[in-house]
């Protein structure tokens, strides 16, 4: 492929095709999983782990929702066999580039056609070094350069064999791994701090308002529509397009994180203002996801999020602050009572769905006195300020990590 030929590297560093770095004692050192032979009806509760793209989370294998296949099915699909230390990478679709290492507690596994697997010669390259390298611009530029654009982004096994890897001596690889792992550890601690902050608000809500299902205080209960200034409003049907700072951000279900914040995947509405002006968000608006795997997810708009328009798979309610405050409503949707309601109302036809009428008339909200809601809102306001600082810290750590990564993989150790 020879795409890294102009990079200047230290002495004893080389650029090597991936196919030259793999173990020679196995049949498929570079490969992918089955191409349709393994189907959901083959899944079982124990046996050989069957790794899917959804099981790759934060560069690791998430064991929580693993499925398994029988030894017999596994034996018929040896091309996708995985062992501890193998590096895997998602090679198609929106998840292209997700990576992980098969851990020691999974002695043998299998995988899908959407995942490429690499069994390395560990005397030439460390598994963690390769995993980190697969996240660099040096690799990702190659990956997207060959990515098939016909149906969806992707690359094949022959592409993967030819990808170029920057290879320093093993001791330098270990040094790079050690440096970047320290930064990753700091990033993980930052993520954990964010999680604990969210848990604090959820526990504060429970402490102040108790079980909103039993409602031991006997507070009034009203459907969401009765405590909203307007009925549920579906969002704009405009298509999203490349983010334009002259336009508002276009908020889609996929932009909303589990903690109710917005991610960095910004787009703008692809039409002019006449198509989306009525869907502009205002302070205190609360959005509810109406369809798909994320049905029930919510987002409370704040002016600090900037100018925003909401998309069609979201439903807007405007809390009537005489009866209910936006912060109380939003954290009510984090309660076990709300989650139980969502599960009971999902309509499984093609996919789960809760429409605006159901949200408006069937979601019952316990209404503590406004002064008590205000005390909770004051706590939320203080915690939100802390979360802003946490997000800034997270951003700085991420920038540091990517800066260190680019420098490390070209041998620039003078600042490391």
Short mmCIF file of C-alpha atoms in Angstrom, two decimals:
data_model
loop_
_atom_site.label_atom_id
_atom_site.label_comp_id
_atom_site.label_asym_id
_atom_site.label_seq_id
_atom_site.Cartn_x
_atom_site.Cartn_y
_atom_site.Cartn_z
CA UNK A 1 0.00 0.00 0.00
CA UNK A 2 2.95 2.31 0.76
CA UNK A 3 1.07 5.22 2.24
CA UNK A 4 3.51 5.96 5.08
CA UNK A 5 6.63 6.29 2.93
CA UNK A 6 7.20 9.99 3.73
CA UNK A 7 7.18 9.59 7.52
CA UNK A 8 10.58 10.11 9.17
CA UNK A 9 11.22 7.56 11.90
CA UNK A 10 14.02 6.95 14.43
CA UNK A 11 16.76 4.43 13.71
CA UNK A 12 15.63 0.80 14.12
CA UNK A 13 11.98 1.72 13.51
CA UNK A 14 10.31 0.18 10.46
CA UNK A 15 7.11 0.29 8.45
CA UNK A 16 5.80 -3.24 7.99
CA UNK A 17 2.68 -4.71 6.41
CA UNK A 18 0.39 -6.32 8.98
CA UNK A 19 0.65 -9.70 7.22
CA UNK A 20 4.36 -9.81 8.19
CA UNK A 21 3.60 -9.46 11.92
CA UNK A 22 1.28 -12.42 12.48
CA UNK A 23 1.79 -15.85 14.02
CA UNK A 24 2.89 -18.45 11.51
CA UNK A 25 1.73 -21.53 13.38
CA UNK A 26 -2.03 -21.10 12.92
CA UNK A 27 -4.19 -21.46 9.82
CA UNK A 28 -5.95 -18.10 9.88
CA UNK A 29 -3.70 -15.49 11.56
CA UNK A 30 -5.67 -12.74 9.79
CA UNK A 31 -9.31 -13.43 9.11
CA UNK A 32 -12.89 -12.71 9.98
CA UNK A 33 -15.87 -14.63 11.27
CA UNK A 34 -18.66 -16.57 9.66
CA UNK A 35 -20.50 -15.21 6.64
CA UNK A 36 -24.06 -16.13 7.56
CA UNK A 37 -23.61 -19.68 8.83
CA UNK A 38 -24.11 -18.73 12.48
CA UNK A 39 -27.62 -17.38 13.07
CA UNK A 40 -29.51 -16.17 16.18
CA UNK A 41 -31.20 -19.56 16.45
CA UNK A 42 -27.74 -21.04 17.15
CA UNK A 43 -27.24 -18.83 20.23
CA UNK A 44 -27.32 -20.51 23.62
CA UNK A 45 -26.66 -19.63 27.25
CA UNK A 46 -23.30 -21.39 27.50
CA UNK A 47 -20.61 -22.86 25.30
CA UNK A 48 -18.17 -20.99 23.03
CA UNK A 49 -18.47 -17.15 23.32
CA UNK A 50 -19.60 -15.59 20.03
CA UNK A 51 -18.19 -12.06 19.84
CA UNK A 52 -20.30 -9.45 18.03
CA UNK A 53 -19.53 -5.78 17.34
CA UNK A 54 -21.98 -4.77 20.08
CA UNK A 55 -19.79 -6.67 22.57
CA UNK A 56 -16.87 -4.29 21.92
CA UNK A 57 -17.17 -1.45 24.43
CA UNK A 58 -14.41 1.04 25.30
CA UNK A 59 -11.71 -1.14 23.66
CA UNK A 60 -12.74 -4.17 25.71
CA UNK A 61 -15.04 -7.17 25.48
CA UNK A 62 -18.19 -6.52 27.49
CA UNK A 63 -19.28 -9.84 29.02
CA UNK A 64 -22.73 -8.65 30.11
CA UNK A 65 -24.62 -9.61 26.96
CA UNK A 66 -22.39 -12.26 25.42
CA UNK A 67 -24.08 -15.05 23.53
CA UNK A 68 -22.65 -18.53 23.01
CA UNK A 69 -22.59 -21.24 20.35
CA UNK A 70 -22.05 -24.97 20.54
CA UNK A 71 -18.71 -26.67 19.98
CA UNK A 72 -20.17 -28.27 16.85
CA UNK A 73 -21.12 -24.91 15.29
CA UNK A 74 -17.77 -23.47 16.30
CA UNK A 75 -15.90 -26.33 14.62
CA UNK A 76 -17.67 -25.57 11.34
CA UNK A 77 -16.48 -21.95 11.46
CA UNK A 78 -12.82 -22.19 12.41
CA UNK A 79 -11.91 -19.15 10.32
CA UNK A 80 -13.39 -16.95 13.05
CA UNK A 81 -11.71 -18.73 15.98
CA UNK A 82 -10.31 -16.35 18.60
CA UNK A 83 -7.81 -16.84 21.42
CA UNK A 84 -6.45 -14.65 24.27
CA UNK A 85 -4.25 -11.87 22.93
CA UNK A 86 -5.90 -11.74 19.52
CA UNK A 87 -6.67 -8.20 18.38
CA UNK A 88 -10.07 -7.64 16.77
CA UNK A 89 -11.42 -4.71 14.78
CA UNK A 90 -14.91 -3.92 13.47
CA UNK A 91 -14.58 -3.58 9.71
CA UNK A 92 -17.97 -2.50 8.41
CA UNK A 93 -20.67 0.11 8.89
CA UNK A 94 -20.99 2.89 11.44
CA UNK A 95 -18.91 0.95 13.99
CA UNK A 96 -15.88 0.57 11.71
CA UNK A 97 -12.64 0.83 13.69
CA UNK A 98 -13.89 -0.38 17.08
CA UNK A 99 -11.10 -2.46 18.61
CA UNK A 100 -10.45 -4.86 21.49
CA UNK A 101 -8.10 -7.58 22.69
CA UNK A 102 -9.47 -11.02 23.57
CA UNK A 103 -8.86 -11.32 27.35
CA UNK A 104 -7.33 -14.24 29.21
CA UNK A 105 -10.67 -15.24 30.73
CA UNK A 106 -11.99 -16.13 27.27
CA UNK A 107 -9.80 -19.12 26.31
CA UNK A 108 -11.53 -19.64 22.96
CA UNK A 109 -14.24 -17.77 21.06
CA UNK A 110 -15.70 -17.16 17.63
CA UNK A 111 -16.81 -14.05 15.80
CA UNK A 112 -18.85 -12.55 12.97
CA UNK A 113 -18.01 -11.46 9.43
CA UNK A 114 -18.18 -7.85 10.63
CA UNK A 115 -15.06 -8.33 12.75
CA UNK A 116 -11.50 -8.82 11.57
CA UNK A 117 -9.15 -10.76 13.83
CA UNK A 118 -5.36 -10.76 14.05
CA UNK A 119 -3.21 -13.35 15.81
CA UNK A 120 0.20 -11.74 16.30
CA UNK A 121 3.76 -12.94 16.53
CA UNK A 122 4.39 -11.44 19.97
CA UNK A 123 8.14 -11.45 19.42
CA UNK A 124 7.56 -8.76 16.78
CA UNK A 125 4.65 -6.74 18.09
CA UNK A 126 2.71 -6.45 21.35
CA UNK A 127 -1.06 -6.87 21.28
CA UNK A 128 -1.69 -3.64 23.21
CA UNK A 129 0.72 -1.74 20.96
CA UNK A 130 -1.24 -2.83 17.89
CA UNK A 131 -4.57 -2.00 19.53
CA UNK A 132 -3.36 1.52 20.28
CA UNK A 133 -1.87 1.87 16.80
CA UNK A 134 -5.20 0.91 15.21
CA UNK A 135 -6.66 4.07 16.80
CA UNK A 136 -4.07 6.44 15.30
CA UNK A 137 -4.56 8.65 12.23
CA UNK A 138 -1.71 6.68 10.60
CA UNK A 139 -3.90 3.59 10.57
CA UNK A 140 -7.34 5.12 10.29
CA UNK A 141 -6.38 7.10 7.19
CA UNK A 142 -5.46 3.82 5.52
CA UNK A 143 -8.66 2.18 6.73
CA UNK A 144 -10.96 4.85 5.34
CA UNK A 145 -8.89 5.17 2.17
CA UNK A 146 -9.88 1.64 1.14
CA UNK A 147 -13.31 1.76 2.75
CA UNK A 148 -15.99 0.57 0.38
CA UNK A 149 -18.53 3.31 -0.24
CA UNK A 150 -21.10 1.39 -2.30
CA UNK A 151 -23.44 0.22 0.46
CA UNK A 152 -21.62 1.08 3.67
CA UNK A 153 -18.14 1.86 4.91
CA UNK A 154 -15.92 -1.18 5.25
CA UNK A 155 -12.73 -3.00 4.34
CA UNK A 156 -11.97 -6.66 3.65
CA UNK A 157 -9.36 -9.15 4.82
CA UNK A 158 -7.03 -8.55 1.86
CA UNK A 159 -7.07 -4.84 2.69
CA UNK A 160 -6.23 -5.61 6.29
CA UNK A 161 -3.28 -7.81 5.37
CA UNK A 162 -1.75 -4.91 3.45
CA UNK A 163 -2.22 -2.20 6.06
CA UNK A 164 1.09 -0.61 7.08
CA UNK A 165 2.16 -0.57 10.72
CA UNK A 166 4.91 1.55 12.27
CA UNK A 167 7.08 -0.86 14.28
CA UNK A 168 9.69 0.20 16.83
CA UNK A 169 11.75 -2.34 18.82
CA UNK A 170 9.78 -4.28 21.44
CA UNK A 171 11.19 -2.24 24.35
CA UNK A 172 10.03 0.98 22.65
CA UNK A 173 6.63 -0.56 22.01
CA UNK A 174 6.34 -1.30 25.72
CA UNK A 175 7.32 2.26 26.58
CA UNK A 176 4.63 3.64 24.27
CA UNK A 177 2.07 1.29 25.81
CA UNK A 178 3.05 2.33 29.35
CA UNK A 179 2.79 6.06 28.56
CA UNK A 180 -0.57 5.81 26.81
CA UNK A 181 -2.02 3.42 29.40
CA UNK A 182 -1.32 5.99 32.12
CA UNK A 183 -3.26 8.57 30.14
CA UNK A 184 -6.05 6.04 29.49
CA UNK A 185 -6.22 5.37 33.22
CA UNK A 186 -6.71 9.08 33.92
CA UNK A 187 -9.46 9.18 31.28
CA UNK A 188 -11.16 6.18 32.87
CA UNK A 189 -11.07 7.85 36.29
CA UNK A 190 -12.63 10.95 34.75
CA UNK A 191 -15.38 8.81 33.24
CA UNK A 192 -15.97 7.16 36.61
CA UNK A 193 -16.22 10.59 38.27
CA UNK A 194 -18.95 11.52 35.77
CA UNK A 195 -20.81 8.31 36.55
CA UNK A 196 -20.63 8.91 40.30
CA UNK A 197 -21.93 12.47 39.82
CA UNK A 198 -24.98 11.14 37.97
CA UNK A 199 -25.53 8.47 40.61
CA UNK A 200 -25.39 11.18 43.29
CA UNK A 201 -28.26 13.09 41.66
CA UNK A 202 -30.32 9.93 41.24
CA UNK A 203 -29.82 9.00 44.89
CA UNK A 204 -30.60 12.59 45.98
CA UNK A 205 -33.86 12.41 44.01
CA UNK A 206 -34.76 9.14 45.74
CA UNK A 207 -33.84 10.52 49.16
CA UNK A 208 -35.90 13.68 48.71
CA UNK A 209 -38.96 12.22 46.99
CA UNK A 210 -38.96 8.57 47.96
CA UNK A 211 -40.69 5.83 45.99
CA UNK A 212 -42.79 7.69 43.45
CA UNK A 213 -44.82 4.53 42.79
CA UNK A 214 -46.00 4.04 46.40
CA UNK A 215 -46.17 7.83 46.92
CA UNK A 216 -46.23 7.59 50.75
CA UNK A 217 -46.62 11.40 51.08
CA UNK A 218 -49.86 11.33 49.13
CA UNK A 219 -48.71 13.98 46.65
CA UNK A 220 -50.95 14.72 43.64
CA UNK A 221 -50.46 12.55 40.57
CA UNK A 222 -51.17 13.84 37.07
CA UNK A 223 -50.47 12.64 33.53
CA UNK A 224 -47.56 14.34 31.78
CA UNK A 225 -49.87 16.20 29.41
CA UNK A 226 -51.61 17.90 32.35
CA UNK A 227 -48.34 19.34 33.68
CA UNK A 228 -47.06 20.45 30.27
CA UNK A 229 -47.81 23.77 28.58
CA UNK A 230 -48.28 21.94 25.28
CA UNK A 231 -49.15 18.45 24.16
CA UNK A 232 -46.31 16.22 23.00
CA UNK A 233 -44.78 17.58 19.80
CA UNK A 234 -42.89 15.44 17.28
CA UNK A 235 -39.64 16.91 15.97
CA UNK A 236 -38.52 18.00 12.52
CA UNK A 237 -38.36 15.54 9.63
CA UNK A 238 -35.38 17.29 8.07
CA UNK A 239 -32.32 15.25 7.20
CA UNK A 240 -29.12 15.91 9.12
CA UNK A 241 -26.15 17.36 7.29
CA UNK A 242 -22.58 18.44 8.06
CA UNK A 243 -22.53 20.78 11.04
CA UNK A 244 -22.72 24.44 10.07
CA UNK A 245 -22.04 26.89 12.96
CA UNK A 246 -24.37 29.36 11.25
CA UNK A 247 -27.23 26.93 11.83
CA UNK A 248 -28.50 25.32 15.06
CA UNK A 249 -27.40 21.89 16.11
CA UNK A 250 -29.79 19.12 15.06
CA UNK A 251 -30.46 16.90 18.11
CA UNK A 252 -31.18 13.26 17.24
CA UNK A 253 -31.74 10.26 19.52
CA UNK A 254 -28.18 9.08 18.80
CA UNK A 255 -26.77 12.41 20.06
CA UNK A 256 -28.12 11.90 23.58
CA UNK A 257 -25.85 10.18 26.09
CA UNK A 258 -27.24 7.97 28.83
CA UNK A 259 -26.69 10.75 31.39
CA UNK A 260 -28.80 13.16 29.32
CA UNK A 261 -25.89 15.18 27.93
CA UNK A 262 -25.15 15.58 24.21
CA UNK A 263 -22.21 13.87 22.51
CA UNK A 264 -19.76 15.50 20.10
CA UNK A 265 -21.32 14.11 16.91
CA UNK A 266 -22.77 17.43 15.74
CA UNK A 267 -24.91 17.85 12.62
CA UNK A 268 -27.20 20.62 11.38
CA UNK A 269 -30.67 20.39 9.82
CA UNK A 270 -30.27 20.06 6.06
CA UNK A 271 -33.07 22.47 5.10
CA UNK A 272 -33.69 26.18 5.55
CA UNK A 273 -35.20 27.80 8.65
CA UNK A 274 -38.76 27.64 7.36
CA UNK A 275 -38.58 23.85 7.76
CA UNK A 276 -37.32 23.74 11.33
CA UNK A 277 -37.89 27.05 13.12
CA UNK A 278 -40.90 25.71 15.07
CA UNK A 279 -38.69 22.92 16.46
CA UNK A 280 -36.15 25.22 18.13
CA UNK A 281 -35.53 24.16 21.73
CA UNK A 282 -36.05 26.51 24.67
CA UNK A 283 -34.78 26.43 28.25
CA UNK A 284 -36.50 23.67 30.21
CA UNK A 285 -37.83 21.65 27.25
CA UNK A 286 -37.68 17.90 27.89
CA UNK A 287 -37.37 15.47 24.96
CA UNK A 288 -38.51 11.84 25.01
CA UNK A 289 -37.28 9.20 22.53
CA UNK A 290 -40.23 7.51 20.89
CA UNK A 291 -38.85 4.59 18.88
CA UNK A 292 -36.19 1.91 18.64
CA UNK A 293 -33.79 0.43 21.15
CA UNK A 294 -33.47 3.77 22.95
CA UNK A 295 -37.20 4.35 23.42
CA UNK A 296 -37.76 6.20 26.71
CA UNK A 297 -34.39 7.98 26.67
CA UNK A 298 -34.74 11.64 27.72
CA UNK A 299 -32.91 14.95 27.39
CA UNK A 300 -33.45 18.20 29.29
CA UNK A 301 -32.43 21.18 27.15
CA UNK A 302 -30.30 23.92 28.71
CA UNK A 303 -29.30 27.16 27.03
CA UNK A 304 -25.62 26.32 27.58
CA UNK A 305 -26.07 23.60 24.92
CA UNK A 306 -26.43 26.36 22.34
CA UNK A 307 -28.98 26.80 19.58
CA UNK A 308 -30.69 23.44 18.92
CA UNK A 309 -33.48 21.93 16.83
CA UNK A 310 -34.89 18.48 17.67
CA UNK A 311 -35.44 15.65 15.20
CA UNK A 312 -38.53 13.63 14.38
CA UNK A 313 -37.94 10.55 16.55
CA UNK A 314 -38.05 12.76 19.63
CA UNK A 315 -41.11 14.21 21.36
CA UNK A 316 -41.05 17.57 23.17
CA UNK A 317 -42.94 18.45 26.34
CA UNK A 318 -42.74 21.90 27.93
CA UNK A 319 -43.11 21.62 31.73
CA UNK A 320 -45.58 24.03 33.32
CA UNK A 321 -43.33 25.40 36.05
CA UNK A 322 -46.32 26.27 38.25
CA UNK A 323 -46.70 22.51 38.80
CA UNK A 324 -43.44 20.85 37.79
CA UNK A 325 -39.84 22.00 37.30
CA UNK A 326 -37.78 20.71 34.35
CA UNK A 327 -35.04 19.26 36.58
CA UNK A 328 -37.58 17.33 38.63
CA UNK A 329 -39.25 15.97 35.47
CA UNK A 330 -35.93 14.96 33.92
CA UNK A 331 -34.71 13.10 37.02
CA UNK A 332 -38.15 11.53 37.41
CA UNK A 333 -37.34 9.86 34.07
CA UNK A 334 -34.23 8.36 35.69
CA UNK A 335 -36.28 6.68 38.42
CA UNK A 336 -37.13 2.99 38.58
CA UNK A 337 -40.82 3.95 38.36
CA UNK A 338 -40.30 5.59 34.97
CA UNK A 339 -38.15 2.76 33.65
CA UNK A 340 -40.78 0.22 34.68
CA UNK A 341 -43.44 2.28 32.91
CA UNK A 342 -41.37 2.40 29.71
CA UNK A 343 -40.92 -1.37 29.75
CA UNK A 344 -44.65 -1.89 30.22
CA UNK A 345 -45.58 0.45 27.35
CA UNK A 346 -43.18 -0.66 24.63
CA UNK A 347 -45.02 -1.87 21.57
CA UNK A 348 -43.05 -4.63 19.87
CA UNK A 349 -44.23 -4.69 16.27
CA UNK A 350 -41.26 -3.90 14.07
CA UNK A 351 -39.54 -2.15 16.96
CA UNK A 352 -40.44 -0.76 20.41
CA UNK A 353 -42.44 2.45 20.30
CA UNK A 354 -44.12 4.92 22.67
CA UNK A 355 -46.05 7.69 20.93
CA UNK A 356 -46.84 11.25 22.03
CA UNK A 357 -50.35 10.37 23.18
CA UNK A 358 -49.08 7.55 25.39
CA UNK A 359 -46.45 9.80 26.96
CA UNK A 360 -48.98 12.56 27.45
CA UNK A 361 -51.92 10.63 28.85
CA UNK A 362 -50.45 7.43 30.34
CA UNK A 363 -47.21 8.57 31.99
CA UNK A 364 -48.30 9.54 35.50
CA UNK A 365 -46.11 12.01 37.38
CA UNK A 366 -45.99 12.38 41.16
CA UNK A 367 -45.98 16.09 42.02
CA UNK A 368 -44.20 17.14 45.22
CA UNK A 369 -44.68 20.77 46.34
CA UNK A 370 -42.81 23.27 44.16
CA UNK A 371 -40.60 24.48 47.08
CA UNK A 372 -39.36 20.91 47.52
CA UNK A 373 -38.77 20.57 43.78
CA UNK A 374 -36.90 23.89 43.92
CA UNK A 375 -34.53 22.55 46.60
CA UNK A 376 -33.76 19.62 44.34
CA UNK A 377 -33.27 21.94 41.35
CA UNK A 378 -30.76 23.97 43.42
CA UNK A 379 -28.75 20.80 44.03
CA UNK A 380 -28.91 19.96 40.32
CA UNK A 381 -27.67 23.43 39.41
CA UNK A 382 -24.62 23.08 41.66
CA UNK A 383 -23.86 19.59 40.34
CA UNK A 384 -24.29 20.75 36.73
CA UNK A 385 -21.56 23.33 37.30
CA UNK A 386 -19.33 20.53 38.54
CA UNK A 387 -20.23 18.42 35.50
CA UNK A 388 -19.19 21.26 33.19
CA UNK A 389 -15.75 21.22 34.82
CA UNK A 390 -15.64 17.42 34.54
CA UNK A 391 -16.49 17.57 30.84
CA UNK A 392 -13.77 20.15 30.28
CA UNK A 393 -11.29 17.93 32.13
CA UNK A 394 -12.38 14.97 30.04
CA UNK A 395 -11.90 16.97 26.84
CA UNK A 396 -8.41 18.07 27.91
CA UNK A 397 -7.44 14.49 28.75
CA UNK A 398 -8.74 13.28 25.40
CA UNK A 399 -6.77 15.97 23.57
CA UNK A 400 -3.65 15.05 25.55
CA UNK A 401 -4.12 11.36 24.76
CA UNK A 402 -4.43 11.96 21.02
CA UNK A 403 -1.49 14.34 21.01
CA UNK A 404 0.68 11.83 22.88
CA UNK A 405 -0.48 9.05 20.59
CA UNK A 406 0.50 10.86 17.40
CA UNK A 407 3.88 11.81 18.80
CA UNK A 408 4.61 8.40 20.29
CA UNK A 409 3.97 6.51 17.08
CA UNK A 410 6.44 8.61 15.14
CA UNK A 411 9.12 8.26 17.80
CA UNK A 412 8.89 11.80 19.20
CA UNK A 413 9.84 11.02 22.81
CA UNK A 414 11.43 14.31 23.74
CA UNK A 415 8.31 15.42 25.61
CA UNK A 416 7.22 12.03 26.91
#
